[in-house]
XYZ file of C-alpha atoms in Angstrom:
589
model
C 133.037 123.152 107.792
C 136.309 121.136 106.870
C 137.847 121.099 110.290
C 136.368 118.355 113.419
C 133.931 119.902 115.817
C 132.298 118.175 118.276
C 128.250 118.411 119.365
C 125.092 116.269 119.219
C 122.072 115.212 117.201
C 119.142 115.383 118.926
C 116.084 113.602 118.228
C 116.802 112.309 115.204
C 113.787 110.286 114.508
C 113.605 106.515 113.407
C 112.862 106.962 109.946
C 115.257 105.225 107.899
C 113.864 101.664 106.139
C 116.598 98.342 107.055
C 117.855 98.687 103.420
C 119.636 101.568 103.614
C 123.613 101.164 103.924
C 123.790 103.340 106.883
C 121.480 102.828 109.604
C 120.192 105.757 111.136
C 120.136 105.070 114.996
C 117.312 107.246 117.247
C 119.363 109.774 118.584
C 119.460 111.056 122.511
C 121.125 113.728 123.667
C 125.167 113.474 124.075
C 124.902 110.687 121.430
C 127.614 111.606 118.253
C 127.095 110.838 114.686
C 129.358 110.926 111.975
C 128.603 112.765 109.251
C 129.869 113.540 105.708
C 129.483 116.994 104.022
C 127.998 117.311 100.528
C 125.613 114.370 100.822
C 125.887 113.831 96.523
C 122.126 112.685 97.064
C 120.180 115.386 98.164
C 116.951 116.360 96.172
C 117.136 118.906 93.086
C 117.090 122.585 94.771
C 118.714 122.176 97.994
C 121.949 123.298 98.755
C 124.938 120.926 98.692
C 128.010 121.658 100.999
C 131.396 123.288 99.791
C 133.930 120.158 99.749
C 131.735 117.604 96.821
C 134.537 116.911 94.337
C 134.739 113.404 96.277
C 131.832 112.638 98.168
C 130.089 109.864 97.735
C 126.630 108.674 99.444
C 127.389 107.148 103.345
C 131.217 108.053 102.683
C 133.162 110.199 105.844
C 135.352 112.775 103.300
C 135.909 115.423 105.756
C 134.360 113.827 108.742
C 132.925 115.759 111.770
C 130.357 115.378 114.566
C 127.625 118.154 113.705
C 124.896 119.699 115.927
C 121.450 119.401 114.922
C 119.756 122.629 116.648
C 116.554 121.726 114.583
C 114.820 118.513 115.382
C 111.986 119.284 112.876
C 114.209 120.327 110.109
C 116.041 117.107 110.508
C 113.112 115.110 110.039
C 111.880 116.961 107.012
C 116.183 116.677 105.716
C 115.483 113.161 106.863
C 112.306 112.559 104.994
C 113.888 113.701 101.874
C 116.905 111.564 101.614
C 117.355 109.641 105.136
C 121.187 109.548 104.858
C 120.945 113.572 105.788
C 120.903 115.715 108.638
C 120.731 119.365 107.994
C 123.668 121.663 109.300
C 123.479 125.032 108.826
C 122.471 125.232 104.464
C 124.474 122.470 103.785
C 123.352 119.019 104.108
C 125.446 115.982 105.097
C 125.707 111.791 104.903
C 125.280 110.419 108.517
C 126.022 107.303 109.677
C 126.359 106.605 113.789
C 129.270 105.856 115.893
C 128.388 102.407 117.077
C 130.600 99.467 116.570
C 133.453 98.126 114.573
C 130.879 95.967 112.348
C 128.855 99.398 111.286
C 132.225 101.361 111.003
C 133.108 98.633 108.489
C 130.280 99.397 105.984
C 131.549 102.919 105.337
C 132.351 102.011 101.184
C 135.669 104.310 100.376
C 135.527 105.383 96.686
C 132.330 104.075 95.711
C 130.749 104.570 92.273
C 127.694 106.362 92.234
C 127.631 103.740 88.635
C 127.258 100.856 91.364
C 126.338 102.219 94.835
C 123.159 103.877 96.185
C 121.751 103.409 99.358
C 119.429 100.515 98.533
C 122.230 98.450 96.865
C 124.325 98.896 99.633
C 125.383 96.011 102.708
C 122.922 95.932 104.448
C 123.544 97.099 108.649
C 120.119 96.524 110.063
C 119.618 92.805 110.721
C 116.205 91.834 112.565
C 115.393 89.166 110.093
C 114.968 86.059 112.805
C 114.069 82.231 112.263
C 110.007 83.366 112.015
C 110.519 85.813 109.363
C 112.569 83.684 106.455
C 110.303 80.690 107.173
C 107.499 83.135 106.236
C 108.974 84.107 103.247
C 108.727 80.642 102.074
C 105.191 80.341 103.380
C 104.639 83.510 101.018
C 106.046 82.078 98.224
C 104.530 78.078 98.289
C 101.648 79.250 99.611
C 100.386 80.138 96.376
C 97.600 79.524 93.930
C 100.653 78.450 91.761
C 102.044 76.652 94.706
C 98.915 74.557 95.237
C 98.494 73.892 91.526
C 101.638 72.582 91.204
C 102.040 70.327 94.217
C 98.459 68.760 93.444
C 99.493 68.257 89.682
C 102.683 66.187 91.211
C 100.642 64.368 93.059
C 98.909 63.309 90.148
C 102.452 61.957 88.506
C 103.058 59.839 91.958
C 100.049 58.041 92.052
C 100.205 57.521 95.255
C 100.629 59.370 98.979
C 103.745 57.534 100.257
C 105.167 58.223 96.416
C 103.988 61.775 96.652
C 105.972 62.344 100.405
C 108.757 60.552 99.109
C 109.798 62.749 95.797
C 108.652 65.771 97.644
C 110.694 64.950 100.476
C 114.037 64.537 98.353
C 113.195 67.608 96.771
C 112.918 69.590 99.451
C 115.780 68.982 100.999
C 117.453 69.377 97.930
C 116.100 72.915 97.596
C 116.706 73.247 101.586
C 120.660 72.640 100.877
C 120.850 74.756 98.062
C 118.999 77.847 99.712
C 121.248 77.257 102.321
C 123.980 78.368 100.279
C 122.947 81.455 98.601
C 121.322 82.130 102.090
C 124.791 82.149 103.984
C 126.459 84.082 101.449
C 123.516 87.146 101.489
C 123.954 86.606 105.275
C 128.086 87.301 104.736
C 128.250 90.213 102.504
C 124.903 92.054 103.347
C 124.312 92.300 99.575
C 121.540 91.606 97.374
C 121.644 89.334 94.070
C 122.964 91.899 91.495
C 125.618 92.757 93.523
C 126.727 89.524 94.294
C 127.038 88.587 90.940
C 129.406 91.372 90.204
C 132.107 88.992 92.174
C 131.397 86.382 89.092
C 130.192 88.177 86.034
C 131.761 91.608 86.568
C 130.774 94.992 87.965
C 129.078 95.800 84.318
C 128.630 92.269 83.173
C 126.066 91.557 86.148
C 123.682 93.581 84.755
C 122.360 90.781 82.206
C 122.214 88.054 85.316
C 120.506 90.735 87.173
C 118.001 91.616 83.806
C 117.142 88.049 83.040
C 115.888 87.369 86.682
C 114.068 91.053 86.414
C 112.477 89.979 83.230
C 111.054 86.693 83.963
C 109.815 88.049 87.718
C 108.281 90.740 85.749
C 106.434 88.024 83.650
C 105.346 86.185 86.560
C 104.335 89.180 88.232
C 101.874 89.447 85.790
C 101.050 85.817 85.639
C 100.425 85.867 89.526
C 98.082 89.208 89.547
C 95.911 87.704 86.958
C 95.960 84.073 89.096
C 95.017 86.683 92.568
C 92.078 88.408 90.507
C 90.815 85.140 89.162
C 90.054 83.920 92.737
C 88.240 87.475 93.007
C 86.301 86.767 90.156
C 85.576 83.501 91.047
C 83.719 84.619 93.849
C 81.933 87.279 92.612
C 80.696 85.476 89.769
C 78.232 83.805 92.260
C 76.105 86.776 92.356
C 73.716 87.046 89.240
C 74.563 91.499 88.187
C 78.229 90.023 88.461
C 78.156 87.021 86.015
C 76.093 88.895 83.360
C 78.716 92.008 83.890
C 81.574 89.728 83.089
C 79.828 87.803 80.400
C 78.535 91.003 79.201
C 81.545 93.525 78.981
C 84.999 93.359 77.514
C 87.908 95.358 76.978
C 91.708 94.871 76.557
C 90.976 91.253 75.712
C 89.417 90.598 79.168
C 86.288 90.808 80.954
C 85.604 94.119 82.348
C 85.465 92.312 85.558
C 88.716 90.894 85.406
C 90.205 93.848 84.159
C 88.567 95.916 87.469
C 89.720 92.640 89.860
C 93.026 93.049 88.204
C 93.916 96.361 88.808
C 92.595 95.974 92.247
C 95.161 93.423 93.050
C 97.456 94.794 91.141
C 97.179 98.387 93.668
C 97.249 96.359 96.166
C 100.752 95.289 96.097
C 102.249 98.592 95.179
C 100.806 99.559 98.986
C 102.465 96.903 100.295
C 105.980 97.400 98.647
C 106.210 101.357 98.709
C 106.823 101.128 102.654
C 110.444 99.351 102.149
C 111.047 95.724 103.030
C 110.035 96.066 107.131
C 107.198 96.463 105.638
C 106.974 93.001 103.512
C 108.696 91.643 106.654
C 105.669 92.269 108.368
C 103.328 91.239 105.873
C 104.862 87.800 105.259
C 104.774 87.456 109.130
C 100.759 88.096 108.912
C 99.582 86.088 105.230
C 102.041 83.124 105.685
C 99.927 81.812 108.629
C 97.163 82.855 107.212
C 97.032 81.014 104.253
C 97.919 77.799 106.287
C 94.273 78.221 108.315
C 92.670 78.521 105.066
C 94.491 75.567 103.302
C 93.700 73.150 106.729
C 89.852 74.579 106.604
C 89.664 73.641 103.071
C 90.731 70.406 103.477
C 89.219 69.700 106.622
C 85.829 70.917 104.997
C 85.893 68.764 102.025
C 86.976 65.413 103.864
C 83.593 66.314 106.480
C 81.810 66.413 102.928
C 83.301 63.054 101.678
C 82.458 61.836 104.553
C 85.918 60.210 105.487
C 89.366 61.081 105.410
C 91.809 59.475 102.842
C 95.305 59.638 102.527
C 95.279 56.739 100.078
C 93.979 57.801 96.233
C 90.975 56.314 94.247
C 91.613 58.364 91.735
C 91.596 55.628 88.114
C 94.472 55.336 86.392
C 92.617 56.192 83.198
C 91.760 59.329 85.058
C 95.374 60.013 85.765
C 96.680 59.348 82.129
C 94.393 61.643 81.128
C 95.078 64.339 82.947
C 99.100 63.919 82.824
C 99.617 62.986 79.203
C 100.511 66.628 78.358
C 102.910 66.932 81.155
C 105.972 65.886 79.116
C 106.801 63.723 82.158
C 108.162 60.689 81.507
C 106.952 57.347 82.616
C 103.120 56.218 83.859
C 101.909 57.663 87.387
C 103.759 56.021 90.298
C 106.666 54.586 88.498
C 110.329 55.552 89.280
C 110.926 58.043 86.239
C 108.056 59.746 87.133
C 109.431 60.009 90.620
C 112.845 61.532 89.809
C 111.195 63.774 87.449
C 108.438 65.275 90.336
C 111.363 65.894 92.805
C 113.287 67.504 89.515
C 110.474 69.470 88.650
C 109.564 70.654 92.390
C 113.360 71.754 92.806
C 113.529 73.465 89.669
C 110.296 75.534 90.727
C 112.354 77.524 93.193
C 115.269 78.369 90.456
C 114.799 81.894 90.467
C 114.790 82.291 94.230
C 118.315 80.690 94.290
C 119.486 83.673 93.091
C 117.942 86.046 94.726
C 117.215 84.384 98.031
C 120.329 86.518 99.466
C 118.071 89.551 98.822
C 116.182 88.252 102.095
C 119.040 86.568 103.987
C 121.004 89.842 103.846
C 118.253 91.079 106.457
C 119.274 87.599 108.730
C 120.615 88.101 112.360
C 123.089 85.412 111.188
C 123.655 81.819 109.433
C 121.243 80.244 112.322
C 118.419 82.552 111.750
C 118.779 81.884 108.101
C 119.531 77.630 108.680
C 116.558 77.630 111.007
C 114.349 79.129 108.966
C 115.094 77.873 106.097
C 114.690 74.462 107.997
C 110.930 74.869 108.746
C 110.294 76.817 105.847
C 111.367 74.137 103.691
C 111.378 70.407 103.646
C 109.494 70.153 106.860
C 106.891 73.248 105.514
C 106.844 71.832 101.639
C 106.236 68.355 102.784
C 103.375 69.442 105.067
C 101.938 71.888 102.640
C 102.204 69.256 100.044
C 100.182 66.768 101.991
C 97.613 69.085 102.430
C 97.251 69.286 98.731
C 97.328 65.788 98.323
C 94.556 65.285 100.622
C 92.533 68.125 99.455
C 92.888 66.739 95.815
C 91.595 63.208 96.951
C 88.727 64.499 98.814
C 87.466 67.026 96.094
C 87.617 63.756 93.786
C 85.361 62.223 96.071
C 82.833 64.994 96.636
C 82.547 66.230 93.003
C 83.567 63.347 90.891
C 86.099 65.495 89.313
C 89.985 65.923 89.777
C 90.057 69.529 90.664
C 93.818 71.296 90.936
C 93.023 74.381 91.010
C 92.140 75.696 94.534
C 90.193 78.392 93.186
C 87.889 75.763 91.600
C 87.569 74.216 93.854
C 86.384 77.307 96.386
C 83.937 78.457 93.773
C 81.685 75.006 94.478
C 81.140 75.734 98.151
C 77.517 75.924 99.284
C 78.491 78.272 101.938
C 79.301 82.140 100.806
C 81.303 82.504 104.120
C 83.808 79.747 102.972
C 84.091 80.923 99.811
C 84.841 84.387 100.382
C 87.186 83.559 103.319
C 88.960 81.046 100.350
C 88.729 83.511 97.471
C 90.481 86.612 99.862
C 93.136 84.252 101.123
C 94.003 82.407 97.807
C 94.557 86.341 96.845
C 96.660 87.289 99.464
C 98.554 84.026 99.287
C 99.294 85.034 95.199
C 100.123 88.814 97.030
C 102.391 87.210 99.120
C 104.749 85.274 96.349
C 104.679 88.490 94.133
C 105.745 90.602 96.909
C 108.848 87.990 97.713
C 109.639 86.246 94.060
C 108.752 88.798 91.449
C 108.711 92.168 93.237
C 111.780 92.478 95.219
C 114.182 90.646 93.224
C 113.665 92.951 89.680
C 113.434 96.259 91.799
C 116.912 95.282 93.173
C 117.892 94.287 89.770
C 116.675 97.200 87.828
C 118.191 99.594 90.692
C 121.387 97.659 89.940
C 121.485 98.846 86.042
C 120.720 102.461 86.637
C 121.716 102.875 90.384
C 122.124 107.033 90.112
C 118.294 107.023 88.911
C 116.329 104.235 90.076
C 115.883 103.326 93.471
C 114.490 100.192 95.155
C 111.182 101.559 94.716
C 111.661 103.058 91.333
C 112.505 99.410 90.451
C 109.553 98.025 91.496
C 107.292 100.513 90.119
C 108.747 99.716 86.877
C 108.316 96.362 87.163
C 104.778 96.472 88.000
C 104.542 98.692 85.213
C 105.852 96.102 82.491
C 103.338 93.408 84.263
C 100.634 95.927 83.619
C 101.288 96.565 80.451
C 101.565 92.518 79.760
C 98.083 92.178 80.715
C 96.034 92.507 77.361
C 98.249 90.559 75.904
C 98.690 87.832 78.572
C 101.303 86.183 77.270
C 101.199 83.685 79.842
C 98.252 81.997 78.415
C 99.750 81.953 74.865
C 103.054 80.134 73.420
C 104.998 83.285 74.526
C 105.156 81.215 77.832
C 107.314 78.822 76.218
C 109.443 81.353 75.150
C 110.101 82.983 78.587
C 110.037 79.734 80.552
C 113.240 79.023 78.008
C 114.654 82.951 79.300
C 114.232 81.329 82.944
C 115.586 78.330 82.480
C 118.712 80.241 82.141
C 118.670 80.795 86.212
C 119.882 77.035 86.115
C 123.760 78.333 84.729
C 123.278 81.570 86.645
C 123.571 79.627 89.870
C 126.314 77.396 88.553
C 128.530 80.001 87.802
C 127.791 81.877 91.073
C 128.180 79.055 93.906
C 131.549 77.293 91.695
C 132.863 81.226 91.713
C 131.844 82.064 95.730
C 132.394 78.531 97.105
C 135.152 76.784 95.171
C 137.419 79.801 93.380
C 136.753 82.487 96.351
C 136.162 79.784 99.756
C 133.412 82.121 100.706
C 135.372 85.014 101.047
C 134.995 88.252 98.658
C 136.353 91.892 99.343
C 132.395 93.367 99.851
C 133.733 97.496 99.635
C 135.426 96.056 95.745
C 131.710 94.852 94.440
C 131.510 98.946 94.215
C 134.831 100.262 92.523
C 134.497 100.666 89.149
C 138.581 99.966 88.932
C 139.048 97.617 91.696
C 139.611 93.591 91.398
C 136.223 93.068 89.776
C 137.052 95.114 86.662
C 138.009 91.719 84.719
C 137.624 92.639 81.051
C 136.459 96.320 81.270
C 133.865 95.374 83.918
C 132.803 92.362 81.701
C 134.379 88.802 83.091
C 134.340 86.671 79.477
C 134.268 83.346 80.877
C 131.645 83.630 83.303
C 129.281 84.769 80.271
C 131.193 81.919 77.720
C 129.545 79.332 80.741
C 126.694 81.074 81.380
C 125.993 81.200 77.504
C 126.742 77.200 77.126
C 124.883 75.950 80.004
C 121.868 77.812 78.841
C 122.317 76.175 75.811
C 121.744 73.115 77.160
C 119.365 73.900 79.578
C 116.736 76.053 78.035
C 117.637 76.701 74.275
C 118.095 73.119 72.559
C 115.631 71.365 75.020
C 112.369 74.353 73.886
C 113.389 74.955 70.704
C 114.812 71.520 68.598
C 114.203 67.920 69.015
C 117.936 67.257 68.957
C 118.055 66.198 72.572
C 115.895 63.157 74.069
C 112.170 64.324 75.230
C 112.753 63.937 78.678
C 116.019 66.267 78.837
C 113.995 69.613 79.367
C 112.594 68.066 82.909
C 116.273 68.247 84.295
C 117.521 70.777 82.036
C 118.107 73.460 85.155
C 120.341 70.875 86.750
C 122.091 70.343 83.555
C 122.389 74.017 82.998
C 123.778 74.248 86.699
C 126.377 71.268 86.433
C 127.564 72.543 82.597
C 127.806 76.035 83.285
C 129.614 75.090 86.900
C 132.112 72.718 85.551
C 133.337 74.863 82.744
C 133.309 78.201 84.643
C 136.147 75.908 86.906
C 137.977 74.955 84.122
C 138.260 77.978 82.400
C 138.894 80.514 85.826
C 141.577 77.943 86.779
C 143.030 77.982 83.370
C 143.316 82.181 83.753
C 144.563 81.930 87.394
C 147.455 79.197 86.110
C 148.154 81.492 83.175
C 148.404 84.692 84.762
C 145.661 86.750 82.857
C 144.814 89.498 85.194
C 141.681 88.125 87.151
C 139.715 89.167 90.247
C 141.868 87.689 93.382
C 140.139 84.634 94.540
């Protein structure tokens, strides 16, 4: 069917997840779609249409508005690859008739190398104020989360000192979200992509593979932290504590390995469904998790008998427990200050990357701005206080400085509280995995391989790699060091990405080019050289030097992510400027 004919779908049903890059719309009768023959995606053993020498997925070729007589066979077409609609044997890429904004999206002469559906813009936008500031109560809500605010608050040594650095640091990370944020919101493109504008269509696979590696690290890290609280709690029943003391395989308990693997399933549920469905899941847990943070605290001040917001906790207690930190300075004084609200921005670093991965999903820069605004410094501050009041009040009742919240929930009297703590601390850990290390290296990985692996495919392989991590657990060995060095690396990442979309391109890039293989994003055979040359020599300076010699002084590695963002920035400038001036073919700014 080459020639235009006109007709309707009928009853298409609403199928299709927000990620695809065409957004099938619920049909009605009389309403048109546009459709492209010889949908290149179709599953092995179905027919493909006549006219395929250059179709590409969501691409009009010969366009035409097809009649779908068979509302059940277009849900099973649809079912199987939702860009299709069946039409006689052949099969065909649909996208609606709507407005100028959707027409837009169509990509002319994509790659199948850089496009599928899943790396595509982004058309369905529902992502309001309510659900970014629950992806940020997903990912500081956290066993992680918790531990770190409440060991910062041990480096302040005091609660105004505590609000203070936390409060510069948030709104430190609040501006820089902001800015990754508006740029997802912009293109409709997730982190890999946009780094093809900067390192190249080809060269933003290693950006894209060192954020997949260290979420896939973490992902581990956090499943193990989610099963602990599990453990934790069972361990209060006597046939549990002599099974775990009792049995061990893969260099674990039996019990952990079981409370593993449970949490580990768990968040393969919640992924598989597409990101509506993690929507909808940060919308539940981020709340959630704030109840059982406030009960916590609220409990263990009624068992202290007061409420404190100034800390008894001795000095020689504090040296103690921070003389390992590698912060500099005692508790409360000004270096130790900077270096909280350094280390409480750097926490975030791999989220400034891939934070567009979420914002792409944003009704527009307000939803994202607002959000982002509660999420935040007003959220971090407030979650933060709660930690510090927590971590005062469990000093008081046990005589102890406990950071850990699981620890903490383990001493409770009451079984009720502690299995109410143990089952949110897990879904809190859920939560962060799901945003930080799930979505970001299943984008990424997609991004590498985009004719094989799909968003999903990505994700199943990184849970894969986390799950074969765990009986080695390299994050409770010195490999930790090693990786933590691979992440610092974000730090130059970012440089080189906000200098390259801000400063060289003023915010504008040509969206439909991120997917030619020849157009203006080809640089150097779809490697851009001085992006990696600045990448390579902020990391230098912010990971490599600073983990592995003594040549720089002890308290450089505290700051080195800003250092790798500021080197990395500044000579990504010098040297794109120095190509523009020159005339070396470049992408157009």
């Amino acid at each position: 069917m080459t020639e235009r004919q006109r007709g309707t779908v009928q009853d298409i049903p609403r199928s299709v997840p927000p990620n695809n890059s065409q957004a099938l719309r619920h049909g009605s009768s009389g309403r048109a779609f546009r459709c492209a023959q010889a949908c290149p995606r179709m599953t092995k053993g179905k027919k493909r249409g006549k006219d395929t020498q250059t179709a590409m997925p969501g691409v009009a070729m010969n366009t035409c508005e097809a009649k779908v007589e068979d509302p059940s066979g277009a849900a099973a077409a649809v079912e199987q690859n939702p860009f299709c609609i069946p039409q006689g044997k052949a099969y065909f890429s649909v996208t609606a008739l709507g407005s100028a904004e959707e027409e837009a999206m169509t990509i002319q002469g994509a790659s199948p190398d850089l496009y599928n559906e899943d790396l595509a813009p982004a058309t369905v936008r529902n992502w309001g104020p309510f659900s970014i500031f629950n992806v940020w109560t997903s990912d500081v809500h956290s066993l992680w989360g918790y531990y770190l605010a409440a060991s910062l608050f041990l480096f302040c040594g005091g609660f105004v000192n505590f609000i203070v650095a936390i409060g510069i640091g948030s709104l430190i990370i609040y501006v820089l979200m902001n800015m990754v944020g508006y740029a997802g919101v912009k293109t409709g493109v997730p982190y890999p992509v946009l780094a093809r504008a900067s390192f190249g269509i080809w060269g933003a696979n290693l950006p894209a593979l060192v954020r997949a590696v260290v979420a896939c690290f973490w992902y581990g890290a956090q499943t193990a932290l989610a099963s602990s609280a599990l453990v934790a709690l069972l361990i209060r029943t006597d046939w549990f504590l002599q099974f775990h003391q009792n049995t061990h395989f893969l260099g674990h308990s039996g019990l952990e390995v079981i409370c593993f693997l449970i949490m580990w399933g768990l968040q393969l549920l919640i992924i598989q469904r597409g990101m509506e469905t993690v929507r909808k899941f940060q919308d539940w847990a981020g709340p959630a998790v704030w109840i059982m943070m406030l009960i916590l605290a609220i409990y263990l001040c009624v068992k202290a008998g007061t409420f404190a917001i100034t800390s008894d906790i001795p000095m020689d207690v504090l040296l103690e427990k921070t003389k390992d930190a590698g912060v500099p300075g005692l508790p409360g004084s000004w270096t130790s200050l900077f270096a909280v609200a350094a280390i409480w921005v750097t926490y975030f670093s791999a989220l400034y990357l891939n934070f567009c991965d979420f914002s792409r999903y944003g009704k527009n820069k307000d939803a994202v701005r607002i959000g982002n605004l509660w999420g935040l410094p007003i959220n971090l501050v407030l979650f933060s206080l709660v930690a510090g009041i927590t971590t005062i009040a469990a000093y008081d009742v046990y005589g102890e400085v406990l950071i850990h919240p699981e620890h903490i929930s383990a001493k409770f009297d009451s079984w009720f509280l502690a299995t109410l703590a143990a089952l949110t601390f897990a879904v809190a850990t859920l939560g962060i995995n799901v945003v930080a290390n799930f979505v970001s290296p299943a984008f990424d990985f997609s991004n590498v391989f985009p004719r094989h692996i799909s968003f999903k495919k990505g994700g199943y392989i990184a849970a894969l790699i986390a799950l074969g991590l765990y009986p080695f657990a390299p994050w409770e060995s010195g490999a930790a060091v090693f990786v933590s060095a691979i992440g610092a690396t974000m730090g130059p990442i970012f440089g080189v990405m906000m200098v390259d979309y801000y400063l060289i391109r003023k915010g504008e890039v040509d969206v439909e080019a991120l997917y030619r293989e020849d157009g203006e994003f080809r640089f150097q055979n779809g490697w851009h050289v001085n992006a990696l040359i600045a990448a390579g020599i902020g990391a230098m300076f912010s990971s490599i030097l600073p983990s592995f010699t003594d040549w720089l002084p002890s308290w450089w590695g505290v700051y080195g992510w800003f250092f790798g963002v500021a080197i990395a920035g500044v000579i990504y400038y010098v040297l794109r400027s120095a190509a523009v001036g020159s005339g070396v073919k470049v992408a157009k700014a």
